[in-house]
Amino acid sequence: MRIAVDAMGGDNGSKPIIEAIKEFKKVYPQDEVIVFGKKEELEEISSICRIVDAPDIVPMEAGALEVIRMKNSSMCKAINTMKEEGFDAIVSCGSTGGFLSAATIILKMIPGVKRAALVTAFPTKIKGKKVVVLDVGANNENSPEELVQFAYMGRAYQQALFASENPQTYLLSNGAESHKGSPLVKQTYELLNNQNFEGFKGNMEARDVLNGDADILVADGFSGNILLKGMEGIAKAMSTMIKDNFKKNLWTKLGYLHVRSGFKNMSETMDYKSVGGAMLLGINGVVIKAHGNSDAYSFKNAMKVAHQMVENNVVNKIKESFKNE
Amino acid sequence: MRIAVDAMGGDNGSKPIIEAIKEFKKVYPQDEVIVFGKKEELEEISSICRIVDAPDIVPMEAGALEVIRMKNSSMCKAINTMKEEGFDAIVSCGSTGGFLSAATIILKMIPGVKRAALVTAFPTKIKGKKVVVLDVGANNENSPEELVQFAYMGRAYQQALFASENPQTYLLSNGAESHKGSPLVKQTYELLNNQNFEGFKGNMEARDVLNGDADILVADGFSGNILLKGMEGIAKAMSTMIKDNFKKNLWTKLGYLHVRSGFKNMSETMDYKSVGGAMLLGINGVVIKAHGNSDAYSFKNAMKVAHQMVENNVVNKIKESFKNE
C-alpha cells in the first residue's frame, strides 16, 4: 500500500505531520509513505519514508486553479505524482477547497458519479457505533439525484468500514415525518422511496443524529457542513466550560482527580480529532482531507482512515455500484 | 398587558403549564393571563387567571387547516380570542407547524413582511451575551429577499431585547470568506452588502456561532433548524455522558460534590429551556412557541419572553422598519 502525504499547508507546519508519520509507521510498518514538502524539514523521517522535495506551500485560501498552477507545491506535486505512479491514497491538511477540487480535476471522478461528497463518521451514544454523514462540505448546492448517489456511496463506505449487514440510511431534515423537509429533501425522499433503497428509513432531525439509530445520514453539502461545524462548536464550548469549572479552586481540582478518566473517555468520544479526516468519495483513489489545524494525533488518525479505506477497497466498491449508471 | 396561554397540546399535558403560570404570576402579578383549556383541569388557577373552556386538544401533527377547523380546541380558541379581544401575546407548546401557520393566517402578517421567521437566542461563551438566530424553522425554503427581511426583523428583535447600540449581523454559511456559501447565501450577502445594512459583518461558520462575535445570525429556516437541533442534540448527549461519569463509584460521586455548582452554571448556560421559547417574528402580535416537551420552568421562561417582547414593543418596531416596503 502506498500513501502520499502533503506535509505542508496545515496551520501548524510540517512538525505535527512528521510526528504523525512516525507514529503511523509504528503501527503500519508495511505501508509505503511518500512525503511531499520542504526536503530540509523532512530529513528526520527520510529513513522510514520516501521524501519528494516540493518546497512551495499552497495558501489556505487557494482555489483549484491556483493549486494546479503551483507545480512545485507539496499539494500539487503529491496529487500529480499519485496519478502518475498510481498511489492508493493521499492525505492533506491544506486548503480544503483547493485540495478537494484539484484532486477531483487531476484524479477524475468515478464514471457515473455526478458529484464527489465529503464523508466523515460521527460518534454516537451507543459505545463503538458511528454514524457516517455525507456530504459535509464538498458542495455548496446539490440536486435530488446527487443526494441519491450520496446514499449509495455512503452505503458502500459504511459497509467497507464497519462491515454492517443492513445499515440504516436516513435523510437529514427539519422534521422526522415523511412530508417534512425542504423541496430538495422531499424530492430525494421520493426518489429513495420509489427505488426501494435498501435500509432507507426516512427523515431524521439534527437532534437525533447521535442517538445511534442511523448508520448513514445523507445531506446536501451546505446543510451537512452546518451540522458538522455546529456540533464541533458546541462540543468545544462545553469542553472549555468543563475545564474552567475544574480550575476554580483546590477542591474542584481535587474533584477532577476523581473523574478525569471518565472525562477523558467523553472527550475521546466527542473529539473530532479521533475521527481524523474526511474522505472525498466518488474519486478514483482514496482522498483524505485532514483538519487544517491537525495535531500529530489527529493527522495520524487521518492516515489510519486512508489505510482502512484502501484495505477495504472502498473505491472499487463504489465503482461497482455505479457501473450501470 | 394581556397574555393568552394555550394550556393543552404539550407532551406533558396541562400540569406543567399550570405550575408555570403560578410562578409567572408571582413575578408579574400585574399581567393578565387568559388560559385556554379543559376547565376542570384549570380550576386551581381560576383565582389568578381568566379561564376559557376549550376542551379539544390539537394533535401534535396537526397542520394549519386542522387547527382552524377545531374551533373548540385550546389552540384555535386562544388565537381567535387574541385576535377578537386584541391580546398582546400568545404562548403555546402545541404542534409547531399547526400553531405557527394558524397564528399567521388568523393574526396576519405585518404589511410588507414576505415571510414570518422563528427566532430564538442562543447562549454564547461570553457571560450574559446571547446571539439571536433566525429563522430556526418556520420555513422550509427561503429567497434572498426574505433573508434580508429576516436581518431587519432580527435587528429589531435584538435591540428590543438587549438594547444593543450597534449589533453585529452575520449570515450562516459554510465558510467565513465573502465568496463562500450556497447560491442563496451568496445572493443574500450581495443584497445586504449593497444596501450597507448596518452592522453587517459577512459570513459565519456554524462552529463560531457561540463565540460571542455575532449578535444576530441570519439563516434560511431549513439550515437554521439543522443548527438549532444539532446543537441541542450534542449538548444533550454530552450532559448525559457527564452525569454517567459521576455515577460510576463513591469517589466520582464525592468528586461531583466539589464541582456541582460549576456544572449547574454550565447546564444553565447551555440549557435551551432557560431560553424558553422561540418567537414568530413578522406577525401582528407576540406569538411564542414553547418546546413541545416544556416543563414548568421552560414554559415560565417562554411566558417571560412574551412579557419582554410586549414590554419592548417589538411588533411595532418591526412595523416601523417595514412601513416603506
XYZ file of C-alpha atoms in Angstrom:
650
model
C 0.000 0.000 0.000
C 1.349 3.407 -0.986
C 0.092 6.567 0.746
C 1.061 10.094 -0.382
C 1.268 12.743 2.346
C 1.209 16.504 1.779
C 3.377 17.640 4.689
C 2.874 21.395 4.271
C -0.095 23.738 4.196
C -1.604 22.915 7.597
C -1.933 25.588 10.280
C 0.872 24.065 12.321
C 3.503 23.417 9.618
C 5.267 20.123 8.997
C 6.155 19.294 12.630
C 2.926 17.509 13.632
C 2.836 15.752 10.246
C 6.342 14.345 10.847
C 5.307 13.092 14.295
C 2.135 11.598 12.825
C 4.073 9.691 10.164
C 6.467 8.273 12.764
C 3.543 7.038 14.855
C 1.715 5.700 11.810
C 4.762 3.735 10.645
C 4.986 2.056 14.069
C 1.504 0.628 13.546
C 1.713 0.014 9.799
C 5.410 -0.607 9.027
C 4.496 -2.364 5.763
C 2.812 0.724 4.232
C 4.972 2.852 1.954
C 4.586 6.551 2.805
C 5.679 9.130 0.235
C 6.012 12.568 1.776
C 5.859 15.832 -0.212
C 7.301 19.039 1.251
C 10.402 21.058 2.068
C 13.181 18.473 1.943
C 15.275 20.078 4.684
C 12.344 19.978 7.113
C 11.658 16.299 6.448
C 15.143 14.836 6.870
C 14.470 13.115 10.177
C 11.939 10.758 8.551
C 13.992 10.072 5.405
C 14.943 6.649 6.755
C 11.320 5.490 7.006
C 9.744 7.298 4.014
C 10.426 8.388 0.504
C 10.787 12.187 0.509
C 9.853 14.251 -2.540
C 11.104 17.835 -2.443
C 8.213 20.251 -3.075
C 9.097 23.481 -1.320
C 6.105 25.697 -2.187
C 3.140 25.925 0.157
C -0.406 26.342 -1.124
C -2.056 29.214 0.804
C -5.086 28.305 2.957
C -7.451 30.232 0.703
C -6.210 28.830 -2.614
C -8.688 27.509 -5.160
C -8.258 24.587 -7.568
C -6.641 26.562 -10.397
C -4.103 28.110 -8.051
C -3.198 24.648 -6.728
C -2.788 23.230 -10.230
C -0.633 26.187 -11.280
C 1.700 25.750 -8.266
C 3.583 22.789 -9.772
C 6.226 22.844 -7.036
C 3.803 22.957 -4.167
C 3.616 19.932 -1.891
C -0.109 19.596 -2.570
C 0.024 19.788 -6.366
C 3.081 17.567 -6.659
C 1.529 14.990 -4.330
C -1.687 14.747 -6.363
C 0.140 14.663 -9.713
C 2.598 12.016 -8.544
C -0.255 9.959 -7.094
C -1.903 9.994 -10.520
C 1.342 9.200 -12.414
C 2.599 6.452 -10.125
C -0.797 5.083 -9.088
C -0.566 5.545 -5.320
C -3.508 4.184 -3.351
C -4.237 7.194 -1.157
C -3.396 10.813 -0.397
C -3.728 12.780 2.863
C -3.520 16.578 3.204
C -4.447 19.189 5.801
C -4.069 22.096 3.380
C -6.726 24.356 1.830
C -9.985 22.364 1.754
C -11.450 23.898 -1.379
C -8.161 23.825 -3.291
C -7.295 20.265 -2.283
C -10.703 18.751 -2.999
C -11.160 20.488 -6.346
C -7.609 19.862 -7.545
C -7.846 16.190 -6.540
C -11.148 15.908 -8.409
C -9.735 17.544 -11.541
C -6.478 15.574 -11.603
C -7.603 12.153 -10.335
C -11.046 12.361 -12.017
C -14.384 11.142 -10.794
C -15.540 7.546 -10.940
C -17.610 7.073 -14.135
C -21.304 7.656 -13.383
C -20.713 9.786 -10.282
C -22.243 13.271 -10.681
C -20.586 14.940 -7.701
C -17.969 13.938 -5.153
C -19.008 14.079 -1.473
C -17.020 14.588 1.695
C -17.834 11.911 4.244
C -16.986 11.582 7.919
C -18.103 9.389 10.810
C -19.608 10.889 13.991
C -19.552 9.131 17.355
C -22.972 8.139 18.744
C -24.402 7.464 22.193
C -24.011 3.744 21.542
C -20.483 2.771 22.501
C -18.358 1.968 19.462
C -21.091 2.795 16.982
C -20.516 5.589 14.483
C -22.791 7.291 12.015
C -21.471 8.060 8.543
C -22.508 11.543 7.365
C -22.222 12.900 3.832
C -21.838 15.417 2.228
C -20.252 17.518 4.994
C -18.897 20.229 2.746
C -17.635 19.339 -0.736
C -20.659 21.016 -2.366
C -22.455 24.326 -1.900
C -25.608 23.022 -3.531
C -26.962 19.625 -4.613
C -29.760 18.109 -6.672
C -32.036 15.245 -5.514
C -30.255 12.887 -7.951
C -26.903 13.774 -6.386
C -28.260 13.082 -2.895
C -29.467 9.666 -4.059
C -25.925 8.952 -5.286
C -24.581 10.082 -1.900
C -26.826 7.463 -0.302
C -25.266 4.737 -2.481
C -21.698 5.948 -1.866
C -22.393 6.304 1.859
C -23.642 2.727 1.973
C -20.530 1.406 0.219
C -18.307 3.424 2.584
C -20.198 2.385 5.717
C -20.126 -1.294 4.804
C -16.444 -1.185 3.891
C -15.599 0.480 7.201
C -17.892 -1.329 9.619
C -18.988 -4.448 7.722
C -22.637 -3.815 8.698
C -25.157 -6.355 7.464
C -28.014 -3.967 6.891
C -27.095 -0.334 7.560
C -29.968 2.098 8.161
C -29.984 5.205 5.986
C -31.727 8.488 6.887
C -32.108 11.892 5.251
C -31.218 14.969 7.324
C -34.386 17.062 7.573
C -36.206 19.616 9.714
C -38.750 17.051 10.851
C -38.916 13.272 11.147
C -42.213 12.814 9.313
C -42.177 11.785 5.655
C -43.845 15.010 4.458
C -41.332 17.294 6.235
C -38.329 18.928 4.630
C -37.027 21.411 2.094
C -38.118 20.846 -1.511
C -34.739 19.113 -2.034
C -35.329 16.708 0.863
C -38.884 15.941 -0.228
C -37.789 15.074 -3.761
C -34.881 12.956 -2.534
C -37.192 11.145 -0.131
C -39.483 10.253 -3.008
C -36.639 9.020 -5.226
C -35.143 6.798 -2.499
C -38.577 5.508 -1.563
C -39.598 4.762 -5.154
C -36.463 2.749 -5.862
C -36.784 0.857 -2.560
C -33.297 1.875 -1.454
C -32.184 -0.872 0.919
C -32.393 0.182 4.556
C -33.909 3.613 3.830
C -35.699 4.711 6.983
C -36.848 8.233 6.097
C -36.119 11.638 7.600
C -34.120 12.401 10.736
C -33.905 15.613 12.735
C -30.481 17.020 13.599
C -31.090 16.406 17.309
C -31.322 12.640 16.777
C -28.156 12.148 14.703
C -26.112 10.907 17.677
C -28.773 8.630 19.162
C -27.408 5.587 17.335
C -30.406 4.801 15.098
C -28.744 5.903 11.863
C -25.759 4.205 10.241
C -25.749 6.604 7.292
C -27.071 10.168 7.172
C -27.440 11.876 3.797
C -27.407 15.675 3.467
C -26.573 18.293 0.877
C -23.089 19.773 1.316
C -24.307 23.053 2.794
C -26.598 21.531 5.456
C -24.123 18.761 6.266
C -21.446 21.380 6.846
C -23.728 23.355 9.200
C -24.421 20.157 11.147
C -20.754 19.136 11.400
C -19.448 22.552 12.399
C -22.380 23.364 14.684
C -21.697 20.187 16.644
C -17.968 20.888 16.721
C -18.648 24.392 18.017
C -20.867 23.410 20.898
C -18.715 20.416 21.878
C -15.720 22.745 22.100
C -17.628 25.398 24.054
C -18.823 22.790 26.549
C -15.364 21.272 26.953
C -13.928 24.719 27.724
C -16.600 25.340 30.312
C -15.955 21.961 31.928
C -12.232 22.668 32.206
C -12.886 26.122 33.652
C -15.137 24.611 36.297
C -12.376 22.325 37.489
C -9.781 25.102 37.684
C -11.718 27.177 40.215
C -10.071 26.170 43.495
C -8.265 23.402 45.328
C -11.483 21.447 45.952
C -12.555 21.450 42.350
C -9.019 20.444 41.341
C -9.206 17.514 43.756
C -12.646 16.706 42.396
C -11.162 16.484 38.948
C -8.743 13.756 40.042
C -11.724 11.518 40.746
C -13.469 11.942 37.440
C -10.702 12.640 34.956
C -10.684 9.154 33.458
C -14.384 9.451 32.738
C -13.894 12.835 31.152
C -11.064 11.550 29.062
C -13.448 8.906 27.711
C -16.056 11.509 26.930
C -13.583 13.833 25.278
C -12.359 10.993 23.112
C -15.882 10.038 22.125
C -16.733 13.598 21.166
C -13.332 14.655 19.822
C -13.485 15.107 16.096
C -9.720 14.617 16.071
C -10.169 10.948 16.884
C -12.105 10.646 13.631
C -9.101 12.157 11.869
C -10.141 13.133 8.429
C -12.953 13.246 5.978
C -12.782 11.206 2.791
C -13.761 12.581 -0.590
C -15.991 9.856 -2.039
C -16.556 9.361 -5.760
C -12.951 9.959 -6.875
C -10.507 7.491 -8.457
C -8.402 6.999 -5.364
C -8.597 7.445 -1.625
C -8.503 11.202 -0.950
C -8.438 12.203 2.729
C -8.795 15.770 3.961
C -7.427 16.224 7.490
C -8.380 19.266 9.577
C -6.381 22.404 8.820
C -5.331 22.641 12.459
C -4.438 18.947 12.784
C -2.051 17.937 15.519
C 0.048 14.760 15.286
C -2.693 12.616 16.869
C -5.340 13.911 14.515
C -3.193 13.574 11.386
C -2.162 10.041 12.333
C -5.857 9.158 12.571
C -6.437 10.678 9.132
C -3.673 8.407 7.802
C -5.333 5.459 9.529
C -8.598 6.282 7.752
C -6.663 6.279 4.455
C -5.202 2.865 5.294
C -8.599 1.403 6.192
C -10.206 2.755 3.036
C -7.553 1.185 0.835
C -7.633 -2.062 2.775
C -11.410 -2.257 2.423
C -11.359 -1.441 -1.230
C -13.927 1.363 -0.962
C -13.116 2.929 -4.314
C -13.738 -0.301 -6.185
C -16.920 -0.927 -4.238
C -18.252 2.454 -5.350
C -17.135 1.744 -8.940
C -19.067 -1.494 -8.742
C -22.298 0.160 -7.603
C -22.062 2.845 -10.313
C -21.073 0.662 -13.241
C -24.606 0.693 -14.644
C -25.158 4.453 -14.326
C -50.577 43.512 29.425
C -52.741 40.551 28.388
C -51.165 37.186 27.557
C -53.112 34.225 26.150
C -51.900 30.751 27.116
C -52.772 27.518 25.329
C -52.669 25.091 28.254
C -53.111 21.878 26.256
C -51.264 20.172 23.416
C -47.843 19.860 25.021
C -46.254 16.465 25.618
C -46.797 16.733 29.361
C -50.404 17.945 29.488
C -51.663 20.951 31.429
C -49.851 20.267 34.738
C -46.503 21.987 33.943
C -48.397 24.864 32.291
C -50.398 25.438 35.479
C -47.208 25.475 37.561
C -45.564 27.833 35.073
C -48.474 30.292 35.248
C -48.366 30.292 39.072
C -44.638 31.082 39.004
C -45.058 33.693 36.290
C -47.807 35.489 38.219
C -45.507 35.731 41.252
C -43.016 37.732 39.172
C -45.538 39.655 37.032
C -48.701 39.987 39.165
C -49.872 42.937 37.066
C -50.071 40.905 33.803
C -53.453 39.480 32.897
C -53.163 35.822 31.861
C -56.008 34.244 29.898
C -55.788 30.460 29.896
C -57.430 28.218 27.274
C -58.020 24.543 28.006
C -60.113 21.958 29.831
C -61.887 23.987 32.502
C -61.917 21.204 35.091
C -58.131 20.812 34.835
C -57.505 24.521 35.307
C -59.639 25.219 38.391
C -56.729 25.691 40.793
C -55.560 28.811 38.938
C -59.021 30.300 38.418
C -58.332 32.825 41.190
C -55.305 34.307 39.428
C -56.324 33.967 35.721
C -59.289 34.166 33.442
C -60.102 30.618 32.287
C -61.703 29.977 28.892
C -63.093 26.475 28.455
C -61.698 24.895 25.282
C -61.706 21.140 25.833
C -60.351 19.862 22.489
C -56.650 19.189 22.043
C -54.895 19.765 18.724
C -52.836 16.648 17.879
C -49.031 17.120 17.670
C -49.015 16.529 13.918
C -51.877 18.860 13.042
C -51.484 21.363 10.225
C -52.958 24.867 9.985
C -56.284 23.882 8.428
C -56.890 21.234 11.061
C -56.193 23.786 13.810
C -58.560 26.344 12.272
C -61.275 23.723 11.883
C -61.009 22.679 15.558
C -62.946 25.684 16.874
C -63.174 24.261 20.402
C -59.515 23.414 20.691
C -57.449 25.381 23.190
C -55.062 26.478 20.424
C -57.659 27.684 17.918
C -59.802 29.402 20.529
C -56.749 31.127 22.020
C -55.635 32.547 18.676
C -59.154 33.605 17.663
C -59.850 35.267 21.010
C -56.474 37.022 20.875
C -57.490 38.477 17.512
C -61.014 39.463 18.655
C -60.064 40.966 22.000
C -56.652 42.319 20.989
C -54.445 40.452 23.471
C -50.765 41.384 23.358
C -49.255 37.913 23.240
C -49.905 34.188 22.969
C -47.848 31.227 24.202
C -48.327 27.577 23.162
C -46.332 24.360 23.335
C -48.622 22.538 20.903
C -47.970 21.397 17.302
C -45.295 23.718 15.870
C -46.455 23.671 12.271
C -50.127 23.984 13.163
C -49.621 26.745 15.712
C -47.321 28.885 13.574
C -49.405 28.607 10.413
C -52.750 29.104 12.152
C -51.377 32.159 14.016
C -50.070 33.559 10.728
C -53.407 33.019 8.963
C -55.587 34.384 11.769
C -53.431 37.223 13.140
C -51.984 38.150 9.720
C -48.527 39.285 8.797
C -47.224 42.804 9.278
C -47.675 44.712 5.976
C -44.515 44.418 3.862
C -43.264 41.223 5.524
C -42.898 38.381 2.982
C -42.444 35.507 5.428
C -42.594 35.120 9.188
C -39.472 33.784 10.898
C -38.968 31.847 14.108
C -36.302 33.491 16.259
C -34.523 32.310 19.376
C -31.497 33.419 21.384
C -28.530 31.068 21.956
C -26.121 31.433 24.883
C -22.524 32.320 23.945
C -19.112 31.867 25.550
C -19.276 35.472 26.745
C -21.150 35.524 30.034
C -24.571 37.082 29.712
C -24.288 37.599 25.961
C -26.738 35.892 23.657
C -26.895 35.557 19.905
C -30.240 35.939 18.173
C -30.742 33.329 15.431
C -33.477 33.356 12.785
C -35.155 31.577 11.028
C -34.841 28.398 13.120
C -37.701 26.546 11.490
C -40.778 28.463 10.348
C -39.829 27.969 6.677
C -38.676 25.012 4.571
C -37.187 27.274 1.937
C -36.386 30.986 1.607
C -35.418 33.545 -1.031
C -32.542 36.064 -0.675
C -35.089 38.873 -0.264
C -36.720 37.005 2.608
C -33.344 36.539 4.305
C -32.692 40.282 4.018
C -36.021 40.875 5.767
C -35.003 38.393 8.470
C -31.909 40.529 9.047
C -34.080 43.615 9.617
C -36.510 41.760 11.880
C -33.639 40.171 13.786
C -32.110 43.576 14.370
C -35.371 44.989 15.716
C -35.792 41.960 17.993
C -32.199 42.028 19.209
C -32.304 45.722 20.021
C -35.658 45.432 21.755
C -34.399 42.569 23.894
C -30.844 43.653 24.687
C -30.790 47.397 23.857
C -27.534 46.937 21.902
C -26.072 50.088 20.415
C -24.669 48.516 17.277
C -25.460 44.815 16.967
C -23.277 42.769 14.593
C -25.141 40.729 11.997
C -23.732 37.629 10.247
C -25.013 35.165 7.672
C -24.783 31.438 8.470
C -22.555 29.884 5.802
C -20.185 27.008 5.099
C -17.164 29.327 5.154
C -16.315 32.708 6.655
C -14.969 34.290 3.467
C -17.223 36.568 1.426
C -17.217 34.299 -1.631
C -18.286 31.184 0.317
C -21.799 29.838 0.596
C -24.767 28.310 -1.156
C -26.220 30.317 -4.053
C -28.823 31.608 -1.562
C -26.156 32.835 0.872
C -24.099 34.462 -1.873
C -27.095 36.406 -3.187
C -28.169 37.477 0.292
C -24.604 38.594 1.064
C -24.635 40.805 -2.009
C -28.018 42.326 -1.183
C -27.039 43.145 2.418
C -23.677 44.473 1.295
C -25.147 46.634 -1.477
C -27.645 48.286 0.836
C -24.981 48.849 3.511
C -27.010 47.006 6.119
C -25.912 48.496 9.453
C -23.525 46.226 11.348
C -23.377 43.547 8.621
C -20.155 41.622 9.142
C -20.378 38.890 6.490
C -20.465 35.118 6.716
C -20.036 32.960 9.811
C -19.365 29.233 10.087
C -21.558 27.134 12.363
C -18.608 26.399 14.661
C -18.236 30.112 15.544
C -21.857 30.866 16.408
C -21.277 30.618 20.170
C -18.005 32.549 20.277
C -19.757 35.824 21.074
C -18.868 37.785 17.919
C -22.356 37.726 16.449
C -25.380 39.456 17.935
C -27.643 38.357 15.106
C -27.274 35.313 12.848
C -29.434 35.043 9.739
C -30.234 31.678 8.131
C -32.914 30.110 5.995
C -35.442 28.086 8.006
C -34.054 24.705 6.973
C -30.397 25.444 7.808
C -31.307 27.334 10.989
C -33.306 24.335 12.137
C -30.374 21.965 11.491
C -28.115 24.290 13.518
C -30.541 24.610 16.443
C -31.361 20.916 16.698
C -27.799 19.752 16.018
C -26.570 21.851 18.928
C -29.414 20.640 21.139
C -28.566 17.043 20.273
C -24.897 17.200 21.117
C -25.429 19.292 24.253
C -27.845 16.654 25.496
C -25.527 13.760 24.594
C -22.622 15.412 26.411
C -24.713 16.177 29.503
C -25.767 12.540 29.698
C -22.163 11.397 29.424
C -21.106 13.829 32.156
C -23.780 12.545 34.534
C -22.834 8.931 33.798
C -19.202 9.712 34.618
C -20.120 10.982 38.059
C -22.306 7.982 38.866
C -19.500 5.420 38.497
C -18.407 4.926 42.101
C -18.114 6.535 45.521
C -15.071 8.569 44.524
C -16.653 10.053 41.462
C -19.777 10.827 43.486
C -17.615 12.656 46.018
C -15.884 14.419 43.143
C -19.215 15.648 41.932
C -19.888 17.391 45.244
C -16.908 19.652 44.567
C -17.858 20.728 41.084
C -21.629 20.582 41.018
C -22.118 24.336 41.327
C -19.918 24.857 38.294
C -21.813 22.244 36.345
C -25.081 23.795 37.303
C -23.827 27.049 35.802
C -22.790 25.288 32.620
C -26.036 23.396 32.312
C -27.950 26.637 32.710
C -25.835 28.372 30.098
C -26.367 25.562 27.612
C -29.921 24.621 28.563
C -32.293 25.590 25.814
C -35.050 25.521 28.414
C -33.641 28.661 30.002
C -34.284 30.396 26.702
C -37.891 29.232 26.942
C -39.494 29.773 23.614
C -38.993 30.916 20.087
C -40.899 33.956 18.837
C -42.577 34.076 15.442
C -41.469 37.445 14.050
C -43.364 39.345 11.386
C -46.879 38.703 12.767
C -49.354 41.204 14.215
C -48.851 40.225 17.834
C -46.342 38.453 20.022
C -46.519 34.739 19.145
C -44.324 32.451 21.255
C -43.786 28.776 20.537
C -42.585 26.881 23.614
C -40.961 23.449 23.262
C -43.391 20.559 22.908
C -41.860 18.846 25.937
C -41.774 22.005 28.073
C -41.642 21.588 31.813
C -42.885 24.302 34.190
C -39.502 26.079 34.238
C -39.240 26.131 30.475
C -42.829 27.284 29.931
C -42.466 30.034 32.529
C -39.423 31.277 30.592
C -41.434 31.234 27.382
C -44.033 33.411 29.131
C -41.237 35.722 30.288
C -40.068 36.072 26.673
C -43.657 37.019 25.746
C -43.702 39.633 28.505
C -40.363 41.123 27.420
C -41.408 41.279 23.789
C -44.609 43.150 24.627
C -42.815 45.447 27.067
C -40.190 46.281 24.439
C -42.718 46.860 21.748
C -41.048 44.555 19.227
C -44.053 44.236 16.949
C -44.318 47.994 16.497
C -40.583 48.298 15.931
C -40.818 45.787 13.095
C -43.860 47.591 11.700
C -41.829 50.788 11.762
C -38.918 49.278 9.828
C -41.237 47.783 7.181
C -43.563 50.742 6.669
C -41.829 51.730 3.429
C -41.763 48.238 1.926
